[in-house]
Tab-separated table of C-alpha atoms in Angstrom:
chain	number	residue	atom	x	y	z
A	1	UNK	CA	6.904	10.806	28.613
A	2	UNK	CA	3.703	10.582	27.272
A	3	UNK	CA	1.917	9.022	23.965
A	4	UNK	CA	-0.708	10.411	21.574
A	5	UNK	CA	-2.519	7.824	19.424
A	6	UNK	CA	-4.724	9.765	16.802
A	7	UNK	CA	-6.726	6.875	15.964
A	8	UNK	CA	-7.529	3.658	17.979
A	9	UNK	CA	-5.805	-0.045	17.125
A	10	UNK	CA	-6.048	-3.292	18.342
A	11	UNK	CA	-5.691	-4.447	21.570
A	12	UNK	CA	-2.532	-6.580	21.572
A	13	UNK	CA	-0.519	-3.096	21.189
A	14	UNK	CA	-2.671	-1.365	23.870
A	15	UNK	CA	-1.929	-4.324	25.819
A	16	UNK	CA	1.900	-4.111	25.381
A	17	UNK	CA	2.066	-0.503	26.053
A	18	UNK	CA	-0.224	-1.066	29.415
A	19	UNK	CA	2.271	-3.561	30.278
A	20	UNK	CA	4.965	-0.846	30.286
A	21	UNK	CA	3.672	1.496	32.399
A	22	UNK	CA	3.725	4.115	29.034
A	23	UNK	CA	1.001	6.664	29.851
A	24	UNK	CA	-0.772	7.335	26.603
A	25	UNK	CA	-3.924	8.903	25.180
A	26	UNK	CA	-5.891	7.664	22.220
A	27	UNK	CA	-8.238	10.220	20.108
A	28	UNK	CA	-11.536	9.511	21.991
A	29	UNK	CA	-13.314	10.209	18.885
A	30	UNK	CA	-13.846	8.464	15.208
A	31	UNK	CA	-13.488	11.948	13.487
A	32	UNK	CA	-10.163	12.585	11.677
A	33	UNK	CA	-8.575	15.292	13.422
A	34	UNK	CA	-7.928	18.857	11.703
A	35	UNK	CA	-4.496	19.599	10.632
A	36	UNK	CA	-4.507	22.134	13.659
A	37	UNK	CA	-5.796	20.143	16.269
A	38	UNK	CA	-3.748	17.368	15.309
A	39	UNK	CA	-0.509	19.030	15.623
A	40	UNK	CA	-1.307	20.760	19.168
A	41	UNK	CA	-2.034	17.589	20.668
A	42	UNK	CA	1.667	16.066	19.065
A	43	UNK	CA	3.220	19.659	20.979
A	44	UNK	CA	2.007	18.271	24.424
A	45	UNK	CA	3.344	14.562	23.655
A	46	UNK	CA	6.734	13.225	23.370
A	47	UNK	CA	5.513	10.183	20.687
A	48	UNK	CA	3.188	9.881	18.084
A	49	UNK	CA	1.451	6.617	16.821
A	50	UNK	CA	0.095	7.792	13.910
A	51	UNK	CA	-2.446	5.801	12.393
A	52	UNK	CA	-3.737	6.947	8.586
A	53	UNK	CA	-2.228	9.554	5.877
A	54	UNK	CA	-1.254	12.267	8.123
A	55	UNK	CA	1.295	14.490	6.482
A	56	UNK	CA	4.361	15.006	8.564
A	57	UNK	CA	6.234	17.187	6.867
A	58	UNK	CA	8.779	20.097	7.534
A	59	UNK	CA	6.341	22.302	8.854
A	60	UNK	CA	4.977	19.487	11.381
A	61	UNK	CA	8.604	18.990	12.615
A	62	UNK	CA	9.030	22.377	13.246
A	63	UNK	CA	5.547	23.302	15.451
A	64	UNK	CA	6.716	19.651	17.221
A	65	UNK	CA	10.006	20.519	18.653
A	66	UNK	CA	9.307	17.668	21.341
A	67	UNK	CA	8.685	15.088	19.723
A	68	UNK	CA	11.085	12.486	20.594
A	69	UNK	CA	9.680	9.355	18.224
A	70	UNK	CA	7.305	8.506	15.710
A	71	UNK	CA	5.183	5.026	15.205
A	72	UNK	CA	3.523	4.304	11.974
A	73	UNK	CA	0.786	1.927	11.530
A	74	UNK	CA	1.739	0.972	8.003
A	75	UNK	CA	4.645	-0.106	6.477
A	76	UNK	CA	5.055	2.915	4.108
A	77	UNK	CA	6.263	6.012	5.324
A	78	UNK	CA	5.684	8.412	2.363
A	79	UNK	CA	3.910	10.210	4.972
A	80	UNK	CA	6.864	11.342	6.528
A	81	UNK	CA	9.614	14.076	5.605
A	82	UNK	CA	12.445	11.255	6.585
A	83	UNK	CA	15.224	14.326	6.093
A	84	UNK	CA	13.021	16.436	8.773
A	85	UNK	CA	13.175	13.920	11.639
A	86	UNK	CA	16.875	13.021	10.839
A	87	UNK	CA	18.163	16.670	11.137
A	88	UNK	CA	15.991	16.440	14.710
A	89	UNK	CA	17.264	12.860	16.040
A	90	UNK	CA	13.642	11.635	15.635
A	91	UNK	CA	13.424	7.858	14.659
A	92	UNK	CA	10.325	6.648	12.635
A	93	UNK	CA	9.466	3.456	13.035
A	94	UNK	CA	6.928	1.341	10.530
A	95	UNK	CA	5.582	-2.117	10.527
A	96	UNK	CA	7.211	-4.114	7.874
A	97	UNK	CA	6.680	-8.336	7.227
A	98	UNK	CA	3.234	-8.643	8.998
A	99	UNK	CA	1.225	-7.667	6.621
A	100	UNK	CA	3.006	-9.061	3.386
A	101	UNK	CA	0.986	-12.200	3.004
A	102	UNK	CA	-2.000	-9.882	3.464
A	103	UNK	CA	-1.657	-7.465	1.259
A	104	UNK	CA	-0.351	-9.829	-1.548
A	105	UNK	CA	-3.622	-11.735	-1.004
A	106	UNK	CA	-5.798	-8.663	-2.085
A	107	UNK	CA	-3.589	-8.388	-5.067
A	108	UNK	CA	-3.930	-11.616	-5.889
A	109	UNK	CA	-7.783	-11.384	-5.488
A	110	UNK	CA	-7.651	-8.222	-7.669
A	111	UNK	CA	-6.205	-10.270	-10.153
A	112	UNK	CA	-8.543	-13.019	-10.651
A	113	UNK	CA	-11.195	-10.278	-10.429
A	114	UNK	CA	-10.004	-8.685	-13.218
A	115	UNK	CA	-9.371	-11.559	-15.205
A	116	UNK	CA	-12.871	-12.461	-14.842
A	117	UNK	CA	-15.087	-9.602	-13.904
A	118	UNK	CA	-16.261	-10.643	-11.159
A	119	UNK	CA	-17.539	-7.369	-9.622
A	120	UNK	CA	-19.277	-6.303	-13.107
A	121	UNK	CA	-20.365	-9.521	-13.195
A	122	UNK	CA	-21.749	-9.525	-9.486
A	123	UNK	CA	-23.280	-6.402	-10.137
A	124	UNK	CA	-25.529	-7.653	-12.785
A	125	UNK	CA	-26.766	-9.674	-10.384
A	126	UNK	CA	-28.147	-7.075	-7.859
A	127	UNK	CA	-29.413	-5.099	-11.207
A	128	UNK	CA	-31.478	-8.111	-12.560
A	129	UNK	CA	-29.498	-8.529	-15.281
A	130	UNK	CA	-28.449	-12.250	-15.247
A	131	UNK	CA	-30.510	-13.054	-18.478
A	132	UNK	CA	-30.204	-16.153	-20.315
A	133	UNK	CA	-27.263	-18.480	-21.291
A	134	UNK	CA	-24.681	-16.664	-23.658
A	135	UNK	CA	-21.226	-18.152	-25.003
A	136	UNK	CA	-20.510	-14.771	-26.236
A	137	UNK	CA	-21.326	-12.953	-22.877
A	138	UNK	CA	-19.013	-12.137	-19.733
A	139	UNK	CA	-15.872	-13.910	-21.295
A	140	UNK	CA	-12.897	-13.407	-19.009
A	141	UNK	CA	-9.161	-14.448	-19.202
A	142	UNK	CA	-6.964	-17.239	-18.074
A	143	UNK	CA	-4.071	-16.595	-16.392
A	144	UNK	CA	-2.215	-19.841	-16.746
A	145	UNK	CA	1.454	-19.411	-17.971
A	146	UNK	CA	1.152	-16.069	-18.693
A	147	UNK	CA	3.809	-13.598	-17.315
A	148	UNK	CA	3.556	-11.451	-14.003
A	149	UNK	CA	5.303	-8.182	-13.853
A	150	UNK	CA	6.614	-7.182	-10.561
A	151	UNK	CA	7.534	-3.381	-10.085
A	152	UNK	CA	9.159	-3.391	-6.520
A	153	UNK	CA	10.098	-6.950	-5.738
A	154	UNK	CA	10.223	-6.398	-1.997
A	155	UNK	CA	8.600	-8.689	0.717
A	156	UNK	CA	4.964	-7.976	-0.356
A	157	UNK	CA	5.905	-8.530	-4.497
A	158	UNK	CA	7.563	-11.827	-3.339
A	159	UNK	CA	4.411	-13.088	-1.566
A	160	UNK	CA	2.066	-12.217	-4.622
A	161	UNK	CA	4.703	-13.858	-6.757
A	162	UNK	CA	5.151	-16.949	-5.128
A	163	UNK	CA	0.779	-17.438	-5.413
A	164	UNK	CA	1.056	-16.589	-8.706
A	165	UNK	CA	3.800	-18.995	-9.555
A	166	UNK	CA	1.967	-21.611	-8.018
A	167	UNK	CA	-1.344	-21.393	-8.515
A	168	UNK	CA	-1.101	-20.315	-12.406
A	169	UNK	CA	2.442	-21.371	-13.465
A	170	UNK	CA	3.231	-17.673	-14.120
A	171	UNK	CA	6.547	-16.013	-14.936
A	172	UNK	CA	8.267	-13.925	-12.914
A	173	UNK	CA	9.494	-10.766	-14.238
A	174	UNK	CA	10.400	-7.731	-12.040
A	175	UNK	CA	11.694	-3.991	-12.321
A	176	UNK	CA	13.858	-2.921	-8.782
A	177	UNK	CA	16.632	-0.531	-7.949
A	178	UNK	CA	18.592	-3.747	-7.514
A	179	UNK	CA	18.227	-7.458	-8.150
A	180	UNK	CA	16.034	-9.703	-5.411
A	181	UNK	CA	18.937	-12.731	-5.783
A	182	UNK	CA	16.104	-14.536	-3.215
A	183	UNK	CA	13.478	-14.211	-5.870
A	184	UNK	CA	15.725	-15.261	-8.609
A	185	UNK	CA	16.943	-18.124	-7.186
A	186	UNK	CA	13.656	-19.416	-5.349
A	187	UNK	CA	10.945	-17.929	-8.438
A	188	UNK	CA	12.993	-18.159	-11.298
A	189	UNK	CA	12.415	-14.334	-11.338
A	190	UNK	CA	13.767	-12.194	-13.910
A	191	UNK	CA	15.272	-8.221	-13.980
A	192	UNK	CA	14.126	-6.866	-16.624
A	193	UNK	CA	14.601	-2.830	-17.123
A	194	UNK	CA	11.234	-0.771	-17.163
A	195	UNK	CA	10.097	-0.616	-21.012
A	196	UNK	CA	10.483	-4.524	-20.731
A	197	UNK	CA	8.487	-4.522	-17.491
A	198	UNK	CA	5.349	-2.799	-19.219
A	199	UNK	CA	5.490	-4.266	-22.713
A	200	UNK	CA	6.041	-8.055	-21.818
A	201	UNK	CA	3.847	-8.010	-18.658
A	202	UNK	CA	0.256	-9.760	-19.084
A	203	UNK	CA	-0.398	-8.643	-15.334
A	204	UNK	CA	1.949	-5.938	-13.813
A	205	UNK	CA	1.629	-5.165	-10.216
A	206	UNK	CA	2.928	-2.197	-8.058
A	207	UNK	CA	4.925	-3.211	-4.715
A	208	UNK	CA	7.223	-0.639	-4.296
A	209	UNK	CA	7.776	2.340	-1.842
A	210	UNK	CA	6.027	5.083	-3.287
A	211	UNK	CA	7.925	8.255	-3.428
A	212	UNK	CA	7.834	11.616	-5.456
A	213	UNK	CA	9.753	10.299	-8.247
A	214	UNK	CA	7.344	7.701	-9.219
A	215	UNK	CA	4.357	10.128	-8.790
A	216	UNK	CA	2.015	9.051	-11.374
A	217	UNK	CA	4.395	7.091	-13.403
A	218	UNK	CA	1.626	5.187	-14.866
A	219	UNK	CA	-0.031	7.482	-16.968
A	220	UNK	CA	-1.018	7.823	-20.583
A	221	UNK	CA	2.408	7.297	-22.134
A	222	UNK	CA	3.137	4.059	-19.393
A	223	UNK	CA	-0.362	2.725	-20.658
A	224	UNK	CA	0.548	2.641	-24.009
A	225	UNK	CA	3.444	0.667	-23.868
A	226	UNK	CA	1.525	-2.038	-21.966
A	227	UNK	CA	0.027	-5.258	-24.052
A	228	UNK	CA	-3.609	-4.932	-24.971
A	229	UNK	CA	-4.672	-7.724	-23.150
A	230	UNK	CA	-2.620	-6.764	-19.735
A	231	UNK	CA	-4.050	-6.327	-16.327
A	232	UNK	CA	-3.011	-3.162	-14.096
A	233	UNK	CA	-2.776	-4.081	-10.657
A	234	UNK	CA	-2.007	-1.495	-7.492
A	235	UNK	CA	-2.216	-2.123	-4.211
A	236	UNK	CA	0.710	0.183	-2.836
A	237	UNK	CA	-0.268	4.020	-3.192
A	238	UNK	CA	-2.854	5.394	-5.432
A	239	UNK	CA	-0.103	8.289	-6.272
A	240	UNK	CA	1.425	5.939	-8.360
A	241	UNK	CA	-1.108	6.152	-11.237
A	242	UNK	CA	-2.904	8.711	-13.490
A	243	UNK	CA	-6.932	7.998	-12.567
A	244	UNK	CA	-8.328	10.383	-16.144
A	245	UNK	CA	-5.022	8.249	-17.959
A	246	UNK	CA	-6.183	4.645	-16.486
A	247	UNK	CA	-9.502	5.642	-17.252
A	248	UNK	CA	-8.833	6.553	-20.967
A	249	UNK	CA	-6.746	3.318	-21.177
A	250	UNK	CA	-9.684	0.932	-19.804
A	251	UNK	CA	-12.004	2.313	-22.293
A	252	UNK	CA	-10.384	2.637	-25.141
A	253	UNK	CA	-8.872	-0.972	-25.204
A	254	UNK	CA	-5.601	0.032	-24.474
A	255	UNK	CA	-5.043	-2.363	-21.365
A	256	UNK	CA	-7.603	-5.262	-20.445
A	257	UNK	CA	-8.319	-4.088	-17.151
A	258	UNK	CA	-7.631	-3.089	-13.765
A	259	UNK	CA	-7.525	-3.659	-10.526
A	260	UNK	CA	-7.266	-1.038	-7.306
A	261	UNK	CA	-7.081	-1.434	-3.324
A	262	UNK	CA	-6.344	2.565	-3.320
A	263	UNK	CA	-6.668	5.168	-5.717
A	264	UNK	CA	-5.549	8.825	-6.407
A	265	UNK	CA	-7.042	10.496	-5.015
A	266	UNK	CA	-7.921	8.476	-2.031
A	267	UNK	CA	-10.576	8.237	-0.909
A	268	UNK	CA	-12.198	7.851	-3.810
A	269	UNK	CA	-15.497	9.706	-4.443
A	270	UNK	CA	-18.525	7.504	-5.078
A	271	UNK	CA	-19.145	9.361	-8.488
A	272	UNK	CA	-15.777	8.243	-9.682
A	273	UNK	CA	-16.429	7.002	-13.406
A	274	UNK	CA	-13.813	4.036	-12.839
A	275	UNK	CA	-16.459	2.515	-10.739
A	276	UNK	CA	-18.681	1.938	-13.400
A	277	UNK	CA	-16.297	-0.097	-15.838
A	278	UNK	CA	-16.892	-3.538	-16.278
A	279	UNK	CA	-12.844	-4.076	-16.739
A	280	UNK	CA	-12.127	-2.459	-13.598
A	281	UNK	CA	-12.623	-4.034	-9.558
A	282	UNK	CA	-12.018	-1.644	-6.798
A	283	UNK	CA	-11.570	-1.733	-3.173
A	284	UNK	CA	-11.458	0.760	0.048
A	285	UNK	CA	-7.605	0.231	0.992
A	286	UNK	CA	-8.280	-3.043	2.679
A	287	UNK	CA	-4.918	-4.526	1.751
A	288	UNK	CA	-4.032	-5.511	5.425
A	289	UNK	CA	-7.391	-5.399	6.640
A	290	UNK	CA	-6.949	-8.957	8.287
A	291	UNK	CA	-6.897	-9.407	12.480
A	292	UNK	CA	-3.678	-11.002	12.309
A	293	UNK	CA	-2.253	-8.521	10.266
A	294	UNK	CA	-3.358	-5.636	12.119
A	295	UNK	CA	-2.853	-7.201	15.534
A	296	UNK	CA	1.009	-7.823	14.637
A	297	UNK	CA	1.729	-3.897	13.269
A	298	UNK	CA	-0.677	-3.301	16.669
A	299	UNK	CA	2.683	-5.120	18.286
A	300	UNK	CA	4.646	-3.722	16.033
A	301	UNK	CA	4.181	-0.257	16.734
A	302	UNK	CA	3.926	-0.361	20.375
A	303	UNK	CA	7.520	-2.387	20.342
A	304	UNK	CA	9.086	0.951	18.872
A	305	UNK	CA	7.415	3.420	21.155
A	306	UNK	CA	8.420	1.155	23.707
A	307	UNK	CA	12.014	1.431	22.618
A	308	UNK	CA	11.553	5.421	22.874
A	309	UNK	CA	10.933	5.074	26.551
A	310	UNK	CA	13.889	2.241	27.158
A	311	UNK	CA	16.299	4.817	25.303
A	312	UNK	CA	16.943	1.833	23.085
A	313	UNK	CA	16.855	1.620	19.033
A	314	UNK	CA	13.636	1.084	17.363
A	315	UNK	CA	13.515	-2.501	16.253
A	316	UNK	CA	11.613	-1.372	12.979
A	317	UNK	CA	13.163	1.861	12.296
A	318	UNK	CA	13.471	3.578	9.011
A	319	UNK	CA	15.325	6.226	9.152
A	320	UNK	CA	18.536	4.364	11.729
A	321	UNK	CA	20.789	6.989	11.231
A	322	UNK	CA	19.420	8.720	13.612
A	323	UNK	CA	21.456	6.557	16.019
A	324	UNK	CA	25.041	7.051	14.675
C-alpha cells in the first residue's frame, strides 16, 4: 500500500512511518495542489495524510474508490463528508489532545490583546505615533472577575478556561450539546442555554466542532444580544462568524472588541477592513503553531496510517463505525 502526503510535516511522523517500512510520497513542492491534481494523485494511493482545508467531499469519495484511510493533520474534520467514507468503510482519523494547551494559549493571548489593544497599540509604534503622556488615551479593560463564555466546552475550551480561572478569577459559563460534569466539578463551570451565553458573557470564546449548522451563527442578530463591553474571541473556524456583521458590530460599539486566529473567509485578504480596527487583533491560523504541538499530531497521524497497514483500528478515529 502506498501513502500520499500533500503537504510536508515534521519529522517525528516521517520518522515513525520510516520505521514501518510504509512506502509514502510527500508533495515535493510548497504549492497547494489543484483540486484536479490533488485527487489523481489520492486515485494512485491507498491513504491520504492530508494536511490543510482540502475538501473531501462526495465527489472526492467517488473519483477515490481506493482509498482505504484518511489522516488529518488537525483535530477538526469539517473537511470531510464523514457519511461519504462511512458508506465506503474508510476511517478518518484526526489528532485530538495535543494541541489543546496550544491552541487555548492563542486564545488566551487574543484575549488580553483585546482587552488592551495591544496590536493597535503596537502599531502606533511602527507609525510614529507614540506622542506624549495621555490618561485619556489607549485605555483598555481588566479582566479580573469578569465572566468567560465558553461555546463548546471540549478539551481545548477546558484549557482556556482553566487560564482564565486562574490567572483572572473569571467565571465559567458554557453553552454544549451536553453538560462537561469535569468542568463543573473542577471550574465551577456553569450550562447556561445560548441567549444566556451571549448576553451574560464579558468574553465569549468559540471551541466547538464547526459544522453547517453553526455556519455563521454569529452574525448581526448574535452581536446584538452580546454586552457592550464584551470581547469576541474565535479560534476554531472562521465559518463560524459573519466578517461585514463583526465588522458593523466593532464599529458601531456594539461589542468591545475582537479577537481572530482564522477568519471567513480564510485566508484573509490583506485589504480586509477588520485589520485596521483598533478593537480588533488578528492572527494567520497559528493556533497550534508550536513544535510540540505539531510534532505530536506529526505522531499522531502517522499512528493511524500505521493502523491502515496493521489492519488494526485507528487509535484516533472519528468516524469508528466503520469497524462494526
Amino acid at each position: 500500500m502506498k501513502v500520499f502526503i500533500n503537504k510536508d510535516i515534521p519529522e517525528a511522523g516521517i520518522l515513525l512511518l520510516q520505521e514501518k517500512g510504509i512506502n509514502f510520497t510527500i508533495n515535493p513542492t510548497e504549492n497547494v495542489l489543484s483540486r484536479n491534481e490533488f485527487i489523481k494523485i489520492c486515485q494512485e494511493n491507498d491513504v491520504l495524510l492530508n494536511v490543510g482545508s482540502n475538501t473531501l467531499d462526495e465527489d472526492f469519495f467517488q473519483q477515490c474508490p481506493n482509498l482505504k484511510g484518511i489522516a488529518l493533520f488537525s483535530v477538526g474534520f469539517d473537511s470531510v463528508n464523514i457519511p461519504s467514507a462511512n458508506n465506503r468503510k474508510i476511517p478518518v482519523g484526526n489528532t485530538p489532545d495535543v494541541l489543546s494547551r496550544a491552541t487555548s494559549d492563542v486564545a488566551f493571548l487574543l484575549m488580553q490583546s483585546v482587552a488592551r489593544k495591544s496590536f493597535y497599540n503596537h502599531k502606533k509604534i511602527i507609525n510614529g505615533e507614540w506622542g506624549s503622556f495621555n490618561a485619556l488615551s489607549n485605555l483598555g479593560q481588566e479582566l479580573y472577575g469578569k465572566t468567560l463564555g465558553i461555546f463548546g466546552l471540549g478539551r481545548i475550551g477546558f484549557e482556556m478556561s482553566k487560564k482564565c480561572k486562574a490567572a483572572f478569577g473569571m467565571n465559567i459559563i458554557y453553552h454544549n450539546r451536553s453538560h462537561n460534569e469535569n468542568a463543573e466539578k473542577e471550574l465551577d463551570a456553569i450550562y447556561v442555554d445560548f441567549e444566556t451565553l451571549l448576553s451574560q458573557s464579558d468574553v465569549l470564546s468559540i471551541h466547538s466542532n464547526y459544522s453547517a449548522e453553526n455556519n455563521e451563527l454569529f452574525n448581526k442578530n448574535t452581536f446584538a444580544k452580546m454586552k457592550p463591553g464584551s470581547i469576541f474571541i474565535n479560534t476554531a473556524r472562521g465559518k463560524f462568524h459573519n466578517e461585514t456583521d463583526l465588522f458593523d458590530a466593532l464599529t458601531n460599539n456594539i461589542i468591545w472588541g475582537a479577537g481572530l486566529d482564522v477568519t471567513n473567509p480564510e485566508p484573509m485578504n490583506q485589504d480586509n477592513p477588520l485589520l485596521s480596527l483598533p478593537n480588533c487583533c488578528i492572527l494567520p491560523h497559528i493556533g497550534s503553531a508550536t513544535f510540540e504541538a505539531r510534532n505530536a499530531m506529526a505522531v499522531c497521524a502517522a499512528q493511524n496510517i500505521i493502523a491502515v497497514f496493521e489492519h488494526k483500528k485507528m487509535p484516533f478515529c472519528v468516524n469508528e463505525e466503520v469497524y462494526y
